[in-house]
Amino acid sequence: MSVCWINGKFVARENASISIFDHGVLYGDGIFEGIRFYQRKAFLLDAHLTRLVQSAAVLQLTLPYCRQDMQQAIEESIKRNPSKHGYLRIVVTRGEGSLGIDPASCSKANMFIIADKLSDTDSSVNKSGIRLIISSWRRIPNDSLDSRIKSLNYLNQILARLDAKNANADEAILLNHAGFVTEACAENIFIIKNKRLMTPPASDGALDGVTRKLILDLAQQLGIHASEKSITPYDLYTSDECFLTGTGSELIPVKSIDGRSIAHCPGPIFTQLKNEFHQITYGEINND
Ligand code: PMP
């Protein structure tokens, strides 16, 4: 069962719809957030709402609800969800307008929330590690579409994911135009080399991931050297450990990249971080 909230009202799934003239539908003109909730509490909600507000600011998209109202709608959606752990999607579209791209023709943004369950990230394939390939599609450069905007337009990532599926792999990595690693299609990427944890900076074309930030902070607390650093395919292939992070995916170890086996999967530093993450989310500690 999905809980659906649209513009201030909870509606049945079959009545949950927006106009075909919405520029979110016509042009991908909109933004979103994916938020997990554990024990009926939205995880890292503040960071997600901040990113939503910042994406809206860049797109000059006036959010139809204030932060407090959004928070209330989220809390109520979680309350109505049958299970205590789950996933929320918050979407803000430019709203209904004319057929031209001009956002000025859209008088009011639409906002909707879906609360649902996600497939188990601790499936056997995720536990034993996934196989990555490097996509032939490059990440759209930040000077064309800043990777920190979490927009409704995921064609770049979908093309890369198709590359992965066509190669019988689980997920793809996108490089930027300088040949540096950015991220996977819907997850950030980390490598460990000589006990040092590294992830590409947002300026290389990565989303400023909320889970990524948590992992960087956790690593620091655990005394693991962690930094944002440009990474090349060579660094990936020769890493001691590699893993992906994301709200939906949580932490997933990587087994191989372009057919090259990663030395340790799941490796010791990944396991340490994953245990800590699990404690914070499903366990006793609350990091929110
Ligand atoms: N990169 C992209 C392109 C994403 O869509 C996501 C979210 N699914 C991530 C990284 C991970 O970000 P977060 O940890 O904030 O969910």
PDB file of C-alpha atoms and ligand atoms in Angstrom:
ATOM      1  CA  MET A   1       0.000   0.000   0.000  1.00  0.00           C
ATOM      2  CA  SER A   2       1.264   3.473  -0.872  1.00  0.00           C
ATOM      3  CA  VAL A   3       0.351   6.599   1.056  1.00  0.00           C
ATOM      4  CA  CYS A   4      -0.209   9.502  -1.355  1.00  0.00           C
ATOM      5  CA  TRP A   5      -0.396  13.184  -0.454  1.00  0.00           C
ATOM      6  CA  ILE A   6      -0.985  15.844  -3.101  1.00  0.00           C
ATOM      7  CA  ASN A   7      -1.098  19.570  -2.480  1.00  0.00           C
ATOM      8  CA  GLY A   8      -2.192  19.266   1.120  1.00  0.00           C
ATOM      9  CA  LYS A   9      -4.532  16.266   0.894  1.00  0.00           C
ATOM     10  CA  PHE A  10      -4.172  12.536   1.332  1.00  0.00           C
ATOM     11  CA  VAL A  11      -5.770  10.704  -1.590  1.00  0.00           C
ATOM     12  CA  ALA A  12      -6.189   7.096  -2.668  1.00  0.00           C
ATOM     13  CA  ARG A  13      -3.490   5.866  -5.058  1.00  0.00           C
ATOM     14  CA  GLU A  14      -5.977   5.663  -7.978  1.00  0.00           C
ATOM     15  CA  ASN A  15      -6.861   9.341  -7.490  1.00  0.00           C
ATOM     16  CA  ALA A  16      -3.261  10.469  -7.128  1.00  0.00           C
ATOM     17  CA  SER A  17      -2.667  12.370 -10.366  1.00  0.00           C
ATOM     18  CA  ILE A  18      -1.429  15.661 -11.752  1.00  0.00           C
ATOM     19  CA  SER A  19      -2.194  17.464 -15.019  1.00  0.00           C
ATOM     20  CA  ILE A  20      -0.627  16.376 -18.314  1.00  0.00           C
ATOM     21  CA  PHE A  21       0.072  20.119 -18.783  1.00  0.00           C
ATOM     22  CA  ASP A  22       2.328  20.161 -15.721  1.00  0.00           C
ATOM     23  CA  HIS A  23       5.820  21.223 -16.799  1.00  0.00           C
ATOM     24  CA  GLY A  24       7.201  18.500 -14.581  1.00  0.00           C
ATOM     25  CA  VAL A  25       5.616  16.034 -17.015  1.00  0.00           C
ATOM     26  CA  LEU A  26       6.225  18.036 -20.199  1.00  0.00           C
ATOM     27  CA  TYR A  27       9.820  19.119 -19.511  1.00  0.00           C
ATOM     28  CA  GLY A  28      11.094  17.393 -16.394  1.00  0.00           C
ATOM     29  CA  ASP A  29      10.864  20.841 -14.797  1.00  0.00           C
ATOM     30  CA  GLY A  30      10.855  19.970 -11.128  1.00  0.00           C
ATOM     31  CA  ILE A  31      12.820  18.605  -8.211  1.00  0.00           C
ATOM     32  CA  PHE A  32      12.566  15.757  -5.750  1.00  0.00           C
ATOM     33  CA  GLU A  33      13.965  14.121  -2.656  1.00  0.00           C
ATOM     34  CA  GLY A  34      14.070  10.478  -1.588  1.00  0.00           C
ATOM     35  CA  ILE A  35      13.976  10.085   2.186  1.00  0.00           C
ATOM     36  CA  ARG A  36      14.088   6.927   4.274  1.00  0.00           C
ATOM     37  CA  PHE A  37      12.265   6.568   7.521  1.00  0.00           C
ATOM     38  CA  TYR A  38      13.342   4.191  10.221  1.00  0.00           C
ATOM     39  CA  GLN A  39      11.275   3.505  13.338  1.00  0.00           C
ATOM     40  CA  ARG A  40       8.685   5.975  11.942  1.00  0.00           C
ATOM     41  CA  LYS A  41      11.194   8.818  11.923  1.00  0.00           C
ATOM     42  CA  ALA A  42      12.404  10.544   8.751  1.00  0.00           C
ATOM     43  CA  PHE A  43      16.153  10.006   8.557  1.00  0.00           C
ATOM     44  CA  LEU A  44      18.341  13.101   8.098  1.00  0.00           C
ATOM     45  CA  LEU A  45      15.225  15.085   7.216  1.00  0.00           C
ATOM     46  CA  ASP A  46      16.866  18.450   7.708  1.00  0.00           C
ATOM     47  CA  ALA A  47      19.596  17.708   5.183  1.00  0.00           C
ATOM     48  CA  HIS A  48      17.030  16.491   2.629  1.00  0.00           C
ATOM     49  CA  LEU A  49      14.799  19.545   3.078  1.00  0.00           C
ATOM     50  CA  THR A  50      17.803  21.842   2.811  1.00  0.00           C
ATOM     51  CA  ARG A  51      18.783  20.214  -0.490  1.00  0.00           C
ATOM     52  CA  LEU A  52      15.190  20.539  -1.747  1.00  0.00           C
ATOM     53  CA  VAL A  53      15.099  24.218  -0.811  1.00  0.00           C
ATOM     54  CA  GLN A  54      18.475  24.792  -2.498  1.00  0.00           C
ATOM     55  CA  SER A  55      17.460  22.962  -5.688  1.00  0.00           C
ATOM     56  CA  ALA A  56      14.284  25.086  -5.763  1.00  0.00           C
ATOM     57  CA  ALA A  57      16.304  28.282  -5.293  1.00  0.00           C
ATOM     58  CA  VAL A  58      18.545  27.526  -8.273  1.00  0.00           C
ATOM     59  CA  LEU A  59      15.531  26.709 -10.471  1.00  0.00           C
ATOM     60  CA  GLN A  60      13.672  29.811  -9.201  1.00  0.00           C
ATOM     61  CA  LEU A  61      10.886  27.441  -8.270  1.00  0.00           C
ATOM     62  CA  THR A  62       8.681  28.808  -5.495  1.00  0.00           C
ATOM     63  CA  LEU A  63       7.916  25.974  -3.103  1.00  0.00           C
ATOM     64  CA  PRO A  64       4.173  25.846  -2.434  1.00  0.00           C
ATOM     65  CA  TYR A  65       4.679  24.956   1.256  1.00  0.00           C
ATOM     66  CA  CYS A  66       6.952  26.264   3.970  1.00  0.00           C
ATOM     67  CA  ARG A  67       9.475  23.966   5.623  1.00  0.00           C
ATOM     68  CA  GLN A  68       7.280  23.422   8.658  1.00  0.00           C
ATOM     69  CA  ASP A  69       4.264  22.420   6.535  1.00  0.00           C
ATOM     70  CA  MET A  70       6.422  20.045   4.481  1.00  0.00           C
ATOM     71  CA  GLN A  71       7.735  18.506   7.677  1.00  0.00           C
ATOM     72  CA  GLN A  72       4.194  18.050   8.985  1.00  0.00           C
ATOM     73  CA  ALA A  73       3.033  16.412   5.739  1.00  0.00           C
ATOM     74  CA  ILE A  74       6.031  14.070   5.883  1.00  0.00           C
ATOM     75  CA  GLU A  75       5.382  13.110   9.498  1.00  0.00           C
ATOM     76  CA  GLU A  76       1.711  12.445   8.776  1.00  0.00           C
ATOM     77  CA  SER A  77       2.610  10.329   5.704  1.00  0.00           C
ATOM     78  CA  ILE A  78       4.940   8.228   7.842  1.00  0.00           C
ATOM     79  CA  LYS A  79       2.260   7.841  10.496  1.00  0.00           C
ATOM     80  CA  ARG A  80      -0.204   6.518   7.906  1.00  0.00           C
ATOM     81  CA  ASN A  81       2.274   4.081   6.415  1.00  0.00           C
ATOM     82  CA  PRO A  82       1.586   0.488   7.468  1.00  0.00           C
ATOM     83  CA  SER A  83       5.209  -0.302   8.266  1.00  0.00           C
ATOM     84  CA  LYS A  84       7.578   1.570  10.570  1.00  0.00           C
ATOM     85  CA  HIS A  85      10.480   1.497   8.107  1.00  0.00           C
ATOM     86  CA  GLY A  86      10.045   2.799   4.572  1.00  0.00           C
ATOM     87  CA  TYR A  87      10.803   5.344   1.918  1.00  0.00           C
ATOM     88  CA  LEU A  88       9.303   8.717   1.025  1.00  0.00           C
ATOM     89  CA  ARG A  89       9.418  10.474  -2.303  1.00  0.00           C
ATOM     90  CA  ILE A  90       8.794  14.222  -2.260  1.00  0.00           C
ATOM     91  CA  VAL A  91       8.282  15.802  -5.656  1.00  0.00           C
ATOM     92  CA  VAL A  92       7.781  19.440  -6.559  1.00  0.00           C
ATOM     93  CA  THR A  93       6.845  20.191 -10.155  1.00  0.00           C
ATOM     94  CA  ARG A  94       6.723  23.590 -11.854  1.00  0.00           C
ATOM     95  CA  GLY A  95       2.940  23.201 -12.157  1.00  0.00           C
ATOM     96  CA  GLU A  96       0.366  23.420 -14.913  1.00  0.00           C
ATOM     97  CA  GLY A  97       1.183  25.799 -17.773  1.00  0.00           C
ATOM     98  CA  SER A  98       1.101  26.309 -21.522  1.00  0.00           C
ATOM     99  CA  LEU A  99       2.931  24.068 -23.993  1.00  0.00           C
ATOM    100  CA  GLY A 100       5.935  26.423 -24.222  1.00  0.00           C
ATOM    101  CA  ILE A 101       8.857  25.935 -21.839  1.00  0.00           C
ATOM    102  CA  ASP A 102       8.488  29.351 -20.191  1.00  0.00           C
ATOM    103  CA  PRO A 103       8.040  28.657 -16.458  1.00  0.00           C
ATOM    104  CA  ALA A 104       6.187  31.986 -16.166  1.00  0.00           C
ATOM    105  CA  SER A 105       3.127  30.284 -17.692  1.00  0.00           C
ATOM    106  CA  CYS A 106       2.903  28.051 -14.607  1.00  0.00           C
ATOM    107  CA  SER A 107       1.192  29.915 -11.824  1.00  0.00           C
ATOM    108  CA  LYS A 108       1.662  27.440  -8.968  1.00  0.00           C
ATOM    109  CA  ALA A 109       3.983  24.525  -8.274  1.00  0.00           C
ATOM    110  CA  ASN A 110       2.519  21.122  -7.424  1.00  0.00           C
ATOM    111  CA  MET A 111       3.872  19.098  -4.561  1.00  0.00           C
ATOM    112  CA  PHE A 112       3.258  15.466  -3.784  1.00  0.00           C
ATOM    113  CA  ILE A 113       4.562  12.867  -1.377  1.00  0.00           C
ATOM    114  CA  ILE A 114       4.510   9.087  -1.755  1.00  0.00           C
ATOM    115  CA  ALA A 115       5.312   6.851   1.210  1.00  0.00           C
ATOM    116  CA  ASP A 116       6.044   3.269   0.340  1.00  0.00           C
ATOM    117  CA  LYS A 117       8.351   0.374   0.985  1.00  0.00           C
ATOM    118  CA  LEU A 118      11.551  -0.259  -0.926  1.00  0.00           C
ATOM    119  CA  SER A 119      12.996  -3.585  -1.903  1.00  0.00           C
ATOM    120  CA  ASP A 120      15.394  -5.024   0.646  1.00  0.00           C
ATOM    121  CA  THR A 121      18.890  -3.609   0.197  1.00  0.00           C
ATOM    122  CA  ASP A 122      20.272  -6.552   2.162  1.00  0.00           C
ATOM    123  CA  SER A 123      19.404  -8.985  -0.632  1.00  0.00           C
ATOM    124  CA  SER A 124      22.047 -11.628  -1.301  1.00  0.00           C
ATOM    125  CA  VAL A 125      23.371  -9.797  -4.394  1.00  0.00           C
ATOM    126  CA  ASN A 126      23.743  -6.546  -2.471  1.00  0.00           C
ATOM    127  CA  LYS A 127      25.383  -8.340   0.440  1.00  0.00           C
ATOM    128  CA  SER A 128      27.911 -10.194  -1.680  1.00  0.00           C
ATOM    129  CA  GLY A 129      28.641  -7.156  -3.854  1.00  0.00           C
ATOM    130  CA  ILE A 130      27.494  -5.740  -7.168  1.00  0.00           C
ATOM    131  CA  ARG A 131      29.195  -5.555 -10.560  1.00  0.00           C
ATOM    132  CA  LEU A 132      29.781  -2.114 -12.058  1.00  0.00           C
ATOM    133  CA  ILE A 133      30.753  -0.925 -15.484  1.00  0.00           C
ATOM    134  CA  ILE A 134      31.894   2.501 -16.602  1.00  0.00           C
ATOM    135  CA  SER A 135      29.251   3.909 -18.921  1.00  0.00           C
ATOM    136  CA  SER A 136      30.118   5.325 -22.322  1.00  0.00           C
ATOM    137  CA  TRP A 137      27.819   8.252 -21.470  1.00  0.00           C
ATOM    138  CA  ARG A 138      29.571  11.110 -19.677  1.00  0.00           C
ATOM    139  CA  ARG A 139      27.933  12.996 -16.803  1.00  0.00           C
ATOM    140  CA  ILE A 140      26.368  16.253 -17.940  1.00  0.00           C
ATOM    141  CA  PRO A 141      28.977  18.865 -16.939  1.00  0.00           C
ATOM    142  CA  ASN A 142      28.257  21.071 -13.947  1.00  0.00           C
ATOM    143  CA  ASP A 143      28.436  24.157 -16.130  1.00  0.00           C
ATOM    144  CA  SER A 144      25.520  22.709 -18.131  1.00  0.00           C
ATOM    145  CA  LEU A 145      23.445  21.309 -15.257  1.00  0.00           C
ATOM    146  CA  ASP A 146      24.887  21.443 -11.757  1.00  0.00           C
ATOM    147  CA  SER A 147      24.978  17.956 -10.256  1.00  0.00           C
ATOM    148  CA  ARG A 148      23.884  19.333  -6.882  1.00  0.00           C
ATOM    149  CA  ILE A 149      20.415  20.094  -8.260  1.00  0.00           C
ATOM    150  CA  LYS A 150      18.248  17.041  -7.602  1.00  0.00           C
ATOM    151  CA  SER A 151      16.031  17.553 -10.615  1.00  0.00           C
ATOM    152  CA  LEU A 152      13.347  15.394 -12.224  1.00  0.00           C
ATOM    153  CA  ASN A 153      15.521  14.940 -15.294  1.00  0.00           C
ATOM    154  CA  TYR A 154      17.389  11.645 -14.962  1.00  0.00           C
ATOM    155  CA  LEU A 155      17.902  10.819 -18.639  1.00  0.00           C
ATOM    156  CA  ASN A 156      21.684  11.015 -18.286  1.00  0.00           C
ATOM    157  CA  GLN A 157      21.595   8.432 -15.497  1.00  0.00           C
ATOM    158  CA  ILE A 158      18.974   6.284 -17.249  1.00  0.00           C
ATOM    159  CA  LEU A 159      21.132   6.058 -20.382  1.00  0.00           C
ATOM    160  CA  ALA A 160      24.043   4.960 -18.206  1.00  0.00           C
ATOM    161  CA  ARG A 161      21.873   2.413 -16.359  1.00  0.00           C
ATOM    162  CA  LEU A 162      20.864   0.969 -19.754  1.00  0.00           C
ATOM    163  CA  ASP A 163      24.575   0.541 -20.502  1.00  0.00           C
ATOM    164  CA  ALA A 164      24.879  -1.467 -17.276  1.00  0.00           C
ATOM    165  CA  LYS A 165      21.865  -3.638 -18.079  1.00  0.00           C
ATOM    166  CA  ASN A 166      23.081  -4.229 -21.656  1.00  0.00           C
ATOM    167  CA  ALA A 167      26.454  -5.347 -20.272  1.00  0.00           C
ATOM    168  CA  ASN A 168      24.770  -7.641 -17.724  1.00  0.00           C
ATOM    169  CA  ALA A 169      26.113  -5.531 -14.876  1.00  0.00           C
ATOM    170  CA  ASP A 170      24.187  -4.202 -11.873  1.00  0.00           C
ATOM    171  CA  GLU A 171      25.044  -0.523 -12.065  1.00  0.00           C
ATOM    172  CA  ALA A 172      27.059   1.994 -14.090  1.00  0.00           C
ATOM    173  CA  ILE A 173      29.522   4.715 -13.188  1.00  0.00           C
ATOM    174  CA  LEU A 174      29.588   7.973 -15.100  1.00  0.00           C
ATOM    175  CA  LEU A 175      32.832   9.815 -15.778  1.00  0.00           C
ATOM    176  CA  ASN A 176      32.958  13.570 -16.374  1.00  0.00           C
ATOM    177  CA  HIS A 177      34.443  15.145 -19.482  1.00  0.00           C
ATOM    178  CA  ALA A 178      37.910  15.252 -17.919  1.00  0.00           C
ATOM    179  CA  GLY A 179      37.730  11.489 -17.390  1.00  0.00           C
ATOM    180  CA  PHE A 180      37.249  11.621 -13.616  1.00  0.00           C
ATOM    181  CA  VAL A 181      34.727   9.470 -11.810  1.00  0.00           C
ATOM    182  CA  THR A 182      31.545  11.301 -10.746  1.00  0.00           C
ATOM    183  CA  GLU A 183      29.130   8.765  -9.235  1.00  0.00           C
ATOM    184  CA  ALA A 184      26.850   5.871 -10.125  1.00  0.00           C
ATOM    185  CA  CYS A 185      23.392   6.390 -11.676  1.00  0.00           C
ATOM    186  CA  ALA A 186      21.599   6.900  -8.356  1.00  0.00           C
ATOM    187  CA  GLU A 187      24.349   6.482  -5.757  1.00  0.00           C
ATOM    188  CA  ASN A 188      27.589   8.127  -4.714  1.00  0.00           C
ATOM    189  CA  ILE A 189      30.790   6.133  -4.926  1.00  0.00           C
ATOM    190  CA  PHE A 190      33.593   5.593  -2.415  1.00  0.00           C
ATOM    191  CA  ILE A 191      36.902   3.784  -2.689  1.00  0.00           C
ATOM    192  CA  ILE A 192      39.423   2.759  -0.059  1.00  0.00           C
ATOM    193  CA  LYS A 193      43.098   2.621  -0.885  1.00  0.00           C
ATOM    194  CA  ASN A 194      45.770   2.040   1.752  1.00  0.00           C
ATOM    195  CA  LYS A 195      43.141   2.526   4.489  1.00  0.00           C
ATOM    196  CA  ARG A 196      42.163   5.934   3.083  1.00  0.00           C
ATOM    197  CA  LEU A 197      38.548   6.554   2.172  1.00  0.00           C
ATOM    198  CA  MET A 198      37.927   8.745  -0.877  1.00  0.00           C
ATOM    199  CA  THR A 199      34.908  10.010  -2.775  1.00  0.00           C
ATOM    200  CA  PRO A 200      34.752  12.424  -5.718  1.00  0.00           C
ATOM    201  CA  PRO A 201      33.889  16.056  -4.888  1.00  0.00           C
ATOM    202  CA  ALA A 202      30.551  17.489  -6.078  1.00  0.00           C
ATOM    203  CA  SER A 203      32.578  19.789  -8.344  1.00  0.00           C
ATOM    204  CA  ASP A 204      33.587  16.684 -10.362  1.00  0.00           C
ATOM    205  CA  GLY A 205      29.884  16.026 -11.058  1.00  0.00           C
ATOM    206  CA  ALA A 206      28.503  14.145  -8.055  1.00  0.00           C
ATOM    207  CA  LEU A 207      25.293  14.802  -6.196  1.00  0.00           C
ATOM    208  CA  ASP A 208      25.997  16.185  -2.745  1.00  0.00           C
ATOM    209  CA  GLY A 209      24.594  12.973  -1.273  1.00  0.00           C
ATOM    210  CA  VAL A 210      23.096  12.983   2.186  1.00  0.00           C
ATOM    211  CA  THR A 211      24.314   9.421   2.823  1.00  0.00           C
ATOM    212  CA  ARG A 212      27.715  10.368   1.399  1.00  0.00           C
ATOM    213  CA  LYS A 213      28.005  13.184   3.950  1.00  0.00           C
ATOM    214  CA  LEU A 214      26.977  10.860   6.775  1.00  0.00           C
ATOM    215  CA  ILE A 215      29.635   8.327   5.738  1.00  0.00           C
ATOM    216  CA  LEU A 216      32.321  11.017   5.576  1.00  0.00           C
ATOM    217  CA  ASP A 217      31.321  12.135   9.095  1.00  0.00           C
ATOM    218  CA  LEU A 218      31.144   8.580  10.433  1.00  0.00           C
ATOM    219  CA  ALA A 219      34.565   7.772   9.008  1.00  0.00           C
ATOM    220  CA  GLN A 220      36.009  10.776  10.758  1.00  0.00           C
ATOM    221  CA  GLN A 221      34.416   9.740  14.060  1.00  0.00           C
ATOM    222  CA  LEU A 222      35.863   6.242  13.640  1.00  0.00           C
ATOM    223  CA  GLY A 223      39.338   7.593  12.963  1.00  0.00           C
ATOM    224  CA  ILE A 224      39.322   6.548   9.297  1.00  0.00           C
ATOM    225  CA  HIS A 225      41.103   9.000   7.030  1.00  0.00           C
ATOM    226  CA  ALA A 226      38.446  10.333   4.663  1.00  0.00           C
ATOM    227  CA  SER A 227      38.564  12.949   1.928  1.00  0.00           C
ATOM    228  CA  GLU A 228      36.879  14.271  -1.196  1.00  0.00           C
ATOM    229  CA  LYS A 229      39.302  13.624  -4.012  1.00  0.00           C
ATOM    230  CA  SER A 230      39.203  13.270  -7.794  1.00  0.00           C
ATOM    231  CA  ILE A 231      39.264   9.597  -8.768  1.00  0.00           C
ATOM    232  CA  THR A 232      40.214   8.000 -12.085  1.00  0.00           C
ATOM    233  CA  PRO A 233      39.200   4.596 -13.516  1.00  0.00           C
ATOM    234  CA  TYR A 234      42.725   3.400 -12.583  1.00  0.00           C
ATOM    235  CA  ASP A 235      42.003   4.309  -8.945  1.00  0.00           C
ATOM    236  CA  LEU A 236      38.767   2.335  -9.097  1.00  0.00           C
ATOM    237  CA  TYR A 237      40.351  -0.763 -10.624  1.00  0.00           C
ATOM    238  CA  THR A 238      43.198  -0.786  -8.097  1.00  0.00           C
ATOM    239  CA  SER A 239      41.148   0.081  -5.016  1.00  0.00           C
ATOM    240  CA  ASP A 240      41.240  -2.149  -1.933  1.00  0.00           C
ATOM    241  CA  GLU A 241      37.508  -1.648  -1.391  1.00  0.00           C
ATOM    242  CA  CYS A 242      34.739   0.130  -3.240  1.00  0.00           C
ATOM    243  CA  PHE A 243      31.132   0.803  -2.297  1.00  0.00           C
ATOM    244  CA  LEU A 244      28.087   2.872  -3.217  1.00  0.00           C
ATOM    245  CA  THR A 245      25.897   4.989  -0.958  1.00  0.00           C
ATOM    246  CA  GLY A 246      22.397   6.377  -1.322  1.00  0.00           C
ATOM    247  CA  THR A 247      19.178   6.827   0.585  1.00  0.00           C
ATOM    248  CA  GLY A 248      17.456   3.959  -1.214  1.00  0.00           C
ATOM    249  CA  SER A 249      20.548   1.776  -1.583  1.00  0.00           C
ATOM    250  CA  GLU A 250      22.027   2.553   1.835  1.00  0.00           C
ATOM    251  CA  LEU A 251      25.553   1.009   1.559  1.00  0.00           C
ATOM    252  CA  ILE A 252      26.338  -1.547  -1.133  1.00  0.00           C
ATOM    253  CA  PRO A 253      29.766  -3.151  -1.616  1.00  0.00           C
ATOM    254  CA  VAL A 254      31.220  -3.422  -5.124  1.00  0.00           C
ATOM    255  CA  LYS A 255      32.572  -6.751  -6.322  1.00  0.00           C
ATOM    256  CA  SER A 256      33.929  -5.827  -9.725  1.00  0.00           C
ATOM    257  CA  ILE A 257      34.328  -2.905 -12.109  1.00  0.00           C
ATOM    258  CA  ASP A 258      34.587  -3.515 -15.852  1.00  0.00           C
ATOM    259  CA  GLY A 259      35.414  -7.158 -15.120  1.00  0.00           C
ATOM    260  CA  ARG A 260      38.259  -6.348 -12.700  1.00  0.00           C
ATOM    261  CA  SER A 261      37.685  -7.853  -9.262  1.00  0.00           C
ATOM    262  CA  ILE A 262      37.956  -5.466  -6.334  1.00  0.00           C
ATOM    263  CA  ALA A 263      40.484  -6.779  -3.813  1.00  0.00           C
ATOM    264  CA  HIS A 264      38.091  -7.029  -0.825  1.00  0.00           C
ATOM    265  CA  CYS A 265      34.302  -7.290  -1.071  1.00  0.00           C
ATOM    266  CA  PRO A 266      32.855  -6.641   1.409  1.00  0.00           C
ATOM    267  CA  GLY A 267      36.072  -5.223   2.850  1.00  0.00           C
ATOM    268  CA  PRO A 268      36.870  -4.491   6.497  1.00  0.00           C
ATOM    269  CA  ILE A 269      36.390  -0.702   6.370  1.00  0.00           C
ATOM    270  CA  PHE A 270      33.118  -1.069   4.465  1.00  0.00           C
ATOM    271  CA  THR A 271      31.912  -3.579   7.067  1.00  0.00           C
ATOM    272  CA  GLN A 272      32.838  -1.267   9.915  1.00  0.00           C
ATOM    273  CA  LEU A 273      30.975   1.662   8.319  1.00  0.00           C
ATOM    274  CA  LYS A 274      27.992  -0.482   7.397  1.00  0.00           C
ATOM    275  CA  ASN A 275      27.673  -1.794  10.976  1.00  0.00           C
ATOM    276  CA  GLU A 276      27.807   1.734  12.309  1.00  0.00           C
ATOM    277  CA  PHE A 277      25.257   2.902   9.738  1.00  0.00           C
ATOM    278  CA  HIS A 278      22.961   0.036  10.689  1.00  0.00           C
ATOM    279  CA  GLN A 279      23.229   0.974  14.352  1.00  0.00           C
ATOM    280  CA  ILE A 280      22.253   4.562  13.613  1.00  0.00           C
ATOM    281  CA  THR A 281      19.327   3.690  11.348  1.00  0.00           C
ATOM    282  CA  TYR A 282      17.767   0.494  12.673  1.00  0.00           C
ATOM    283  CA  GLY A 283      19.544   0.402  16.033  1.00  0.00           C
ATOM    284  CA  GLU A 284      19.510   2.453  19.161  1.00  0.00           C
ATOM    285  CA  ILE A 285      21.572   5.483  18.204  1.00  0.00           C
ATOM    286  CA  ASN A 286      19.718   8.393  16.626  1.00  0.00           C
ATOM    287  CA  ASN A 287      21.854  10.678  14.495  1.00  0.00           C
ATOM    288  CA  ASP A 288      19.068  12.998  13.337  1.00  0.00           C
TER     289      ASP A 288
HETATM  290  N1  PMP B   1      23.574  10.403  -6.834  1.00  0.00           N
HETATM  291  C1  PMP B   1      22.397  10.453  -7.480  1.00  0.00           C
HETATM  292  C2  PMP B   1      22.388  10.798  -8.933  1.00  0.00           C
HETATM  293  C3  PMP B   1      21.195  10.170  -6.802  1.00  0.00           C
HETATM  294  O1  PMP B   1      20.023  10.220  -7.454  1.00  0.00           O
HETATM  295  C4  PMP B   1      21.253   9.847  -5.428  1.00  0.00           C
HETATM  296  C5  PMP B   1      19.997   9.579  -4.665  1.00  0.00           C
HETATM  297  N2  PMP B   1      19.317   8.448  -5.114  1.00  0.00           N
HETATM  298  C6  PMP B   1      22.506   9.781  -4.802  1.00  0.00           C
HETATM  299  C7  PMP B   1      23.649  10.092  -5.529  1.00  0.00           C
HETATM  300  C8  PMP B   1      22.623   9.470  -3.339  1.00  0.00           C
HETATM  301  O2  PMP B   1      22.212  10.591  -2.599  1.00  0.00           O
HETATM  302  P1  PMP B   1      21.529  10.487  -1.167  1.00  0.00           P
HETATM  303  O3  PMP B   1      22.478   9.790  -0.284  1.00  0.00           O
HETATM  304  O4  PMP B   1      21.286  11.898  -0.776  1.00  0.00           O
HETATM  305  O5  PMP B   1      20.265   9.703  -1.350  1.00  0.00           O
END
